[in-house]
Short mmCIF file of C-alpha atoms in Angstrom, two decimals:
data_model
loop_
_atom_site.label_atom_id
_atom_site.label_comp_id
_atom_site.label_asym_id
_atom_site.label_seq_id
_atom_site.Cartn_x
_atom_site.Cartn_y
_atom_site.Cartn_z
CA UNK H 1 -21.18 310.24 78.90
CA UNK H 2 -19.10 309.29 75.53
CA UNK H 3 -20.56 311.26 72.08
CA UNK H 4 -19.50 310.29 68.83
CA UNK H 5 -18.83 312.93 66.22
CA UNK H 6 -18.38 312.42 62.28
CA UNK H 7 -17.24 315.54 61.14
CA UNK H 8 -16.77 316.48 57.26
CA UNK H 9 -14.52 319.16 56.19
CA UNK H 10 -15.10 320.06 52.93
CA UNK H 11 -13.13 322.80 50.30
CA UNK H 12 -15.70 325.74 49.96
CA UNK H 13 -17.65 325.92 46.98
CA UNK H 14 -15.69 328.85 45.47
CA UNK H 15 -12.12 327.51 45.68
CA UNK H 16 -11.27 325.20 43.26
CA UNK H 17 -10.09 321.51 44.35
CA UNK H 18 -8.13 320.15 42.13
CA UNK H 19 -7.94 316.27 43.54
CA UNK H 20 -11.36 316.16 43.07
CA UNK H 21 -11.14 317.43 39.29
CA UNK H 22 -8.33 314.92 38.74
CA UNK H 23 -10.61 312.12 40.12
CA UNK H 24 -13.58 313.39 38.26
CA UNK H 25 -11.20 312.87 34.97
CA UNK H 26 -10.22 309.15 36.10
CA UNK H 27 -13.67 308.66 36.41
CA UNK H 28 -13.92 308.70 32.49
CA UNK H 29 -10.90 306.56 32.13
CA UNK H 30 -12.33 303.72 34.07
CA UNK H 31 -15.82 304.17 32.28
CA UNK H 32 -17.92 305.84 34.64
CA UNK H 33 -18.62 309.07 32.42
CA UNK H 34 -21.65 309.22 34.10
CA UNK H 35 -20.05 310.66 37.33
CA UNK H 36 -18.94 314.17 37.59
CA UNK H 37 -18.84 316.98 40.35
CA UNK H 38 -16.38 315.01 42.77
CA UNK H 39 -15.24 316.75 45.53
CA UNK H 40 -12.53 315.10 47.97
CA UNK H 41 -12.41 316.49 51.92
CA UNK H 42 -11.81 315.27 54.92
CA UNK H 43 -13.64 312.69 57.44
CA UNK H 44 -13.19 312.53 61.23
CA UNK H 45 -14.14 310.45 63.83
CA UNK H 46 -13.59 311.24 67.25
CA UNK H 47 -15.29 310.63 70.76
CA UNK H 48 -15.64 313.42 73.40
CA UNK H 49 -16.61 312.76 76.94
CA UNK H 50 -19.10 315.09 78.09
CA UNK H 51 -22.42 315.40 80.36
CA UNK H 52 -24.63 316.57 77.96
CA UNK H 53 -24.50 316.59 73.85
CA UNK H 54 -24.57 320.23 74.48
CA UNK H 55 -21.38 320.33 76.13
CA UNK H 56 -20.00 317.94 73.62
CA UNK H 57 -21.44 320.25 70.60
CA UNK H 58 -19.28 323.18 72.10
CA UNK H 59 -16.35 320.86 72.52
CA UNK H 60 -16.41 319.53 68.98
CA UNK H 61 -16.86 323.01 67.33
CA UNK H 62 -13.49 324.19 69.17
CA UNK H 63 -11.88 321.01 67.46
CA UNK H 64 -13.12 321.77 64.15
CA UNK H 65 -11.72 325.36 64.59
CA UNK H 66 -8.61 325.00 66.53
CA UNK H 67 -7.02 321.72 64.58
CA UNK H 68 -9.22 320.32 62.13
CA UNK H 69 -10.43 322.53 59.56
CA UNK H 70 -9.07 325.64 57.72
CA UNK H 71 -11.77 328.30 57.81
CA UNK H 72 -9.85 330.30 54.71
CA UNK H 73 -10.61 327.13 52.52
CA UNK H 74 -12.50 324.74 54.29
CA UNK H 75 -15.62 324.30 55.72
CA UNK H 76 -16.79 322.41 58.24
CA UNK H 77 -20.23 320.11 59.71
CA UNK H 78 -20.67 317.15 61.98
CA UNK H 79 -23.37 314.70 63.25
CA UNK H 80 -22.92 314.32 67.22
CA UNK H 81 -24.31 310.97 68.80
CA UNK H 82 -24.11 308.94 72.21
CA UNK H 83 -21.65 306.54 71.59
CA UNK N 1 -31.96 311.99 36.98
CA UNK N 2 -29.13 313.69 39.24
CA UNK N 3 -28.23 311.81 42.26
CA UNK N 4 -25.75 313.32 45.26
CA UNK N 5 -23.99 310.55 46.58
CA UNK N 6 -21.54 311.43 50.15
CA UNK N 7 -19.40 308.83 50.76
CA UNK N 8 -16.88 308.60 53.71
CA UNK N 9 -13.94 306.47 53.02
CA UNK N 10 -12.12 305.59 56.70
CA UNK N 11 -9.46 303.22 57.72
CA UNK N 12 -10.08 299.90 58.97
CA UNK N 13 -10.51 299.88 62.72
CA UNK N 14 -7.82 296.87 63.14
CA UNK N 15 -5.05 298.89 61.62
CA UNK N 16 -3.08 301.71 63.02
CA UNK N 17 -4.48 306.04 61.74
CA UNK N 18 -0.99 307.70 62.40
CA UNK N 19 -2.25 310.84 61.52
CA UNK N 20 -5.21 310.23 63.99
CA UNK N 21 -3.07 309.38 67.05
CA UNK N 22 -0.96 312.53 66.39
CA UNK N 23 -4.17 314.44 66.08
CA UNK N 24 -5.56 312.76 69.56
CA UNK N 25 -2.43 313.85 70.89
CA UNK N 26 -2.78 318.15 69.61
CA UNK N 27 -5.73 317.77 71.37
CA UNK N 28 -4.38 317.91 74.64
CA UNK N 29 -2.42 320.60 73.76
CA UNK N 30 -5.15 322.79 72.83
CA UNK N 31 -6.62 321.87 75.63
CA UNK N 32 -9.36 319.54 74.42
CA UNK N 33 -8.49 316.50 76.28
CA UNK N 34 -11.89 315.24 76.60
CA UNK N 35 -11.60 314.54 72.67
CA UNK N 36 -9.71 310.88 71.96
CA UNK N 37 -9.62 308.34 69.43
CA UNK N 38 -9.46 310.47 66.38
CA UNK N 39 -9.48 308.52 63.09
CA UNK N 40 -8.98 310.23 59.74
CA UNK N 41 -10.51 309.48 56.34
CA UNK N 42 -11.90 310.74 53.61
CA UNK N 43 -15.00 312.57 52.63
CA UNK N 44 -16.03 312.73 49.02
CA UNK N 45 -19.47 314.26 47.54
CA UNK N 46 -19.63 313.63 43.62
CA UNK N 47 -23.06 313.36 41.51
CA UNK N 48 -24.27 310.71 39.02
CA UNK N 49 -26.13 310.69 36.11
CA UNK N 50 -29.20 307.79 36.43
CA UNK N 51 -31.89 306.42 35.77
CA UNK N 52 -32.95 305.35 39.88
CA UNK N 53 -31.61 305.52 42.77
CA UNK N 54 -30.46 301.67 42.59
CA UNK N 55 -28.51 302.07 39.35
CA UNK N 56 -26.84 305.25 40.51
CA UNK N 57 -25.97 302.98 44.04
CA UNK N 58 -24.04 300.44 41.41
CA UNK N 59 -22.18 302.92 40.06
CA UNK N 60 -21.39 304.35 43.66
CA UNK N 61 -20.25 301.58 44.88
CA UNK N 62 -17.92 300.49 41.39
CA UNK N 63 -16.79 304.69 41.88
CA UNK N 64 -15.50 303.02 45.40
CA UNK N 65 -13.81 299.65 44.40
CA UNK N 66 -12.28 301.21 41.53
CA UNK N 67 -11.19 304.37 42.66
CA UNK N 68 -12.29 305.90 45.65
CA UNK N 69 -10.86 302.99 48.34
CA UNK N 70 -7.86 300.75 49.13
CA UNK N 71 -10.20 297.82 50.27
CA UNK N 72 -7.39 296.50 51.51
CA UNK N 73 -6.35 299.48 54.09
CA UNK N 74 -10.11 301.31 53.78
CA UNK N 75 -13.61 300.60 54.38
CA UNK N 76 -15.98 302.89 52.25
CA UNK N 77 -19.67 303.93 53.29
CA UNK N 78 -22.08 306.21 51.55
CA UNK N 79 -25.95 308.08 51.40
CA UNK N 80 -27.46 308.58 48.39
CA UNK N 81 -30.11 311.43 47.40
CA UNK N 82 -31.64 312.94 44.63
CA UNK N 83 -30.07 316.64 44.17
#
């Protein structure tokens, strides 16, 4: 079976991430002031083959922490679907 | 009220994710060659200041023509709660 994964990697809460300060000050500039907080990460689609979501799970946790996320910095979460 | 909106900004489908296929391709090499058609985007989380749900979607979705997308390259998508 094919899964679908959309994984978000995110900068943890405690490290500053400074795109997503310098977008929060455009916001102003283009005269939404009523926006604030932004954050920028990552998003990833991929599709595993697998025979159960399970299997798939275990598959797309090993991605997230062999290539596509940075522990130190980064965290990471995912939504896993048939595809 | 304080609305969290996550919004995943990804490329079209019809043009090409370079940094996706070279991803796809580490895969094997980590031995995760189950895992294919990786596409990279963006995932932003910012909060807005309003007054219901649908005004804070308006000013979502001008956040993402203005600033957040290349409509011309991206497609954006987004969920909207109160935080």
């Amino acid at each position: 079976m094919k899964f679908r994964a959309e994984i978000d990697v995110m900068p943890l809460d405690a490290l500053l991430d400074p795109q997503g300060k310098a977008v929060t000050g455009s916001m102003k500039t283009v005269g939404l002031e009523m926006i604030d907080g932004v954050r920028i990460g990552k998003h990833i689609r991929l599709f595993v083959d697998a025979d159960s979501k399970d299997t798939a799970a275990v598959k797309v946790e090993e991605a997230c922490v062999k290539l596509l996320s940075n522990q130190i910095m980064e965290s990471y979460s995912y939504t896993l679907e048939e595809a």
